Amino acid sequence: MHRGLALFLKLLLGLGLFVLVLFNGLVDQSFIKDDPVARFWLLAGTGALVLTDAIWTAVAVFIGRGKAARQERIRLFLLPVIREVARRHRIDITLLGASVFRVRRRFGLFGRKQLERVDRYRMSDLPQQSKVVWVSGKGAIGEAWRNVAIEHVDWRPIQARWGSGKVKTEADWTRVPLEDRCGMTMAEFLNIVDKYAEVLAIPILKPNTTRCDGVLSLDVPIRANVGSLVLNDVDTVEKATEAATVIHNVL
C-alpha cells in the first residue's frame, strides 16, 4: 500500500512537471497567450506535489529505520530460542525459522483484523515466506490468536496425505477434509503443504491481560528431515513463551 502511494505521488509529480514545462514552452513559442492565473496554479500545484513527495520520502525513511531497529531487537530474543532447539535436537540451525506477527486492521479503523508479519528470521533462504493471509483461526498461527493459547501442529501427516503434487485441481481440493485445510484457501494450502514438518505458535499477550496482540511462531521445514517432533517439548515452549512476553514491548 505504501509503495503504491509513493509510486502514485511520483507519477503525479512527473505529470505536473511535464504540464508546467509544456505550458512554458507553448507560451515562449507564442502558440498560446500567457495566463498569469494558469501559471500560478500550475506552479502552486507542482510545488505542492514536490513538497508532498519530499515529506513522504522523509516519513518512509524514518519508518524504515524504525522497522530495521525493531527487527534487530526482536532477533535478539528469537536467536537464543532457535539456537537452543538446534543444540538440543542436533538440527542445522540455518534451517529453523521464526516469525513474529502483530494484530492489525487491513484497511484502517474499520477493516478486518489480521496478523501482519513484523519479522521473519531464518538463516537460509529456503523455504521462502508463506503466502498466507493469517486471520483468526487459520492454521496454528491463527488458532493461537483466536484461542489465546499455545498451538503446536505436526504437519507431517497432512503433508504425507496431500503434498508432493497430490492436489492439483479443484476436484482434488474437494477431497481434502476441512480439518486438514486448517482454514486455508487452496492456493494458500498448496503454498505451504510441502514446506513444514511442524509449527509452534505462541500468543503474544498484553502484559497482565489475556488480550492477544500478536503471535510468535517457530517452524521446522520438511527438508530438515528430522525423525521426531522437536518444538513441543517443555523447554522449547517455555523459552518461546518467555521470548513472546518480552517481544510485546517491541511490537
Coordinates of C-alpha atoms in Angstrom, one line a residue, residues 5 11 22 61 74 84 100 102 104 113 123 133 143-144 154 169 232 236 240 242:
L5 CA 1.0 5.5 -2.8
L11 CA 3.6 9.9 -11.3
L22 CA 4.8 22.3 -21.8
V61 CA 13.0 6.7 5.6
I74 CA 13.2 -8.9 18.0
E84 CA 18.7 -23.9 21.9
V100 CA 6.6 -12.5 14.7
R102 CA 1.1 -8.4 15.3
R104 CA -3.6 -5.1 12.6
K113 CA -8.3 -7.7 11.7
M123 CA 19.5 -18.1 8.2
V133 CA -3.2 -14.2 5.0
E143 CA -5.6 -20.7 16.2
A144 CA -3.1 -19.3 18.7
D154 CA 2.6 -31.8 13.5
T169 CA -7.2 -29.4 -9.4
N232 CA 6.6 -29.4 21.6
T236 CA 11.2 -25.1 24.0
A240 CA 9.5 -19.3 23.3
E242 CA 9.4 -16.0 27.6

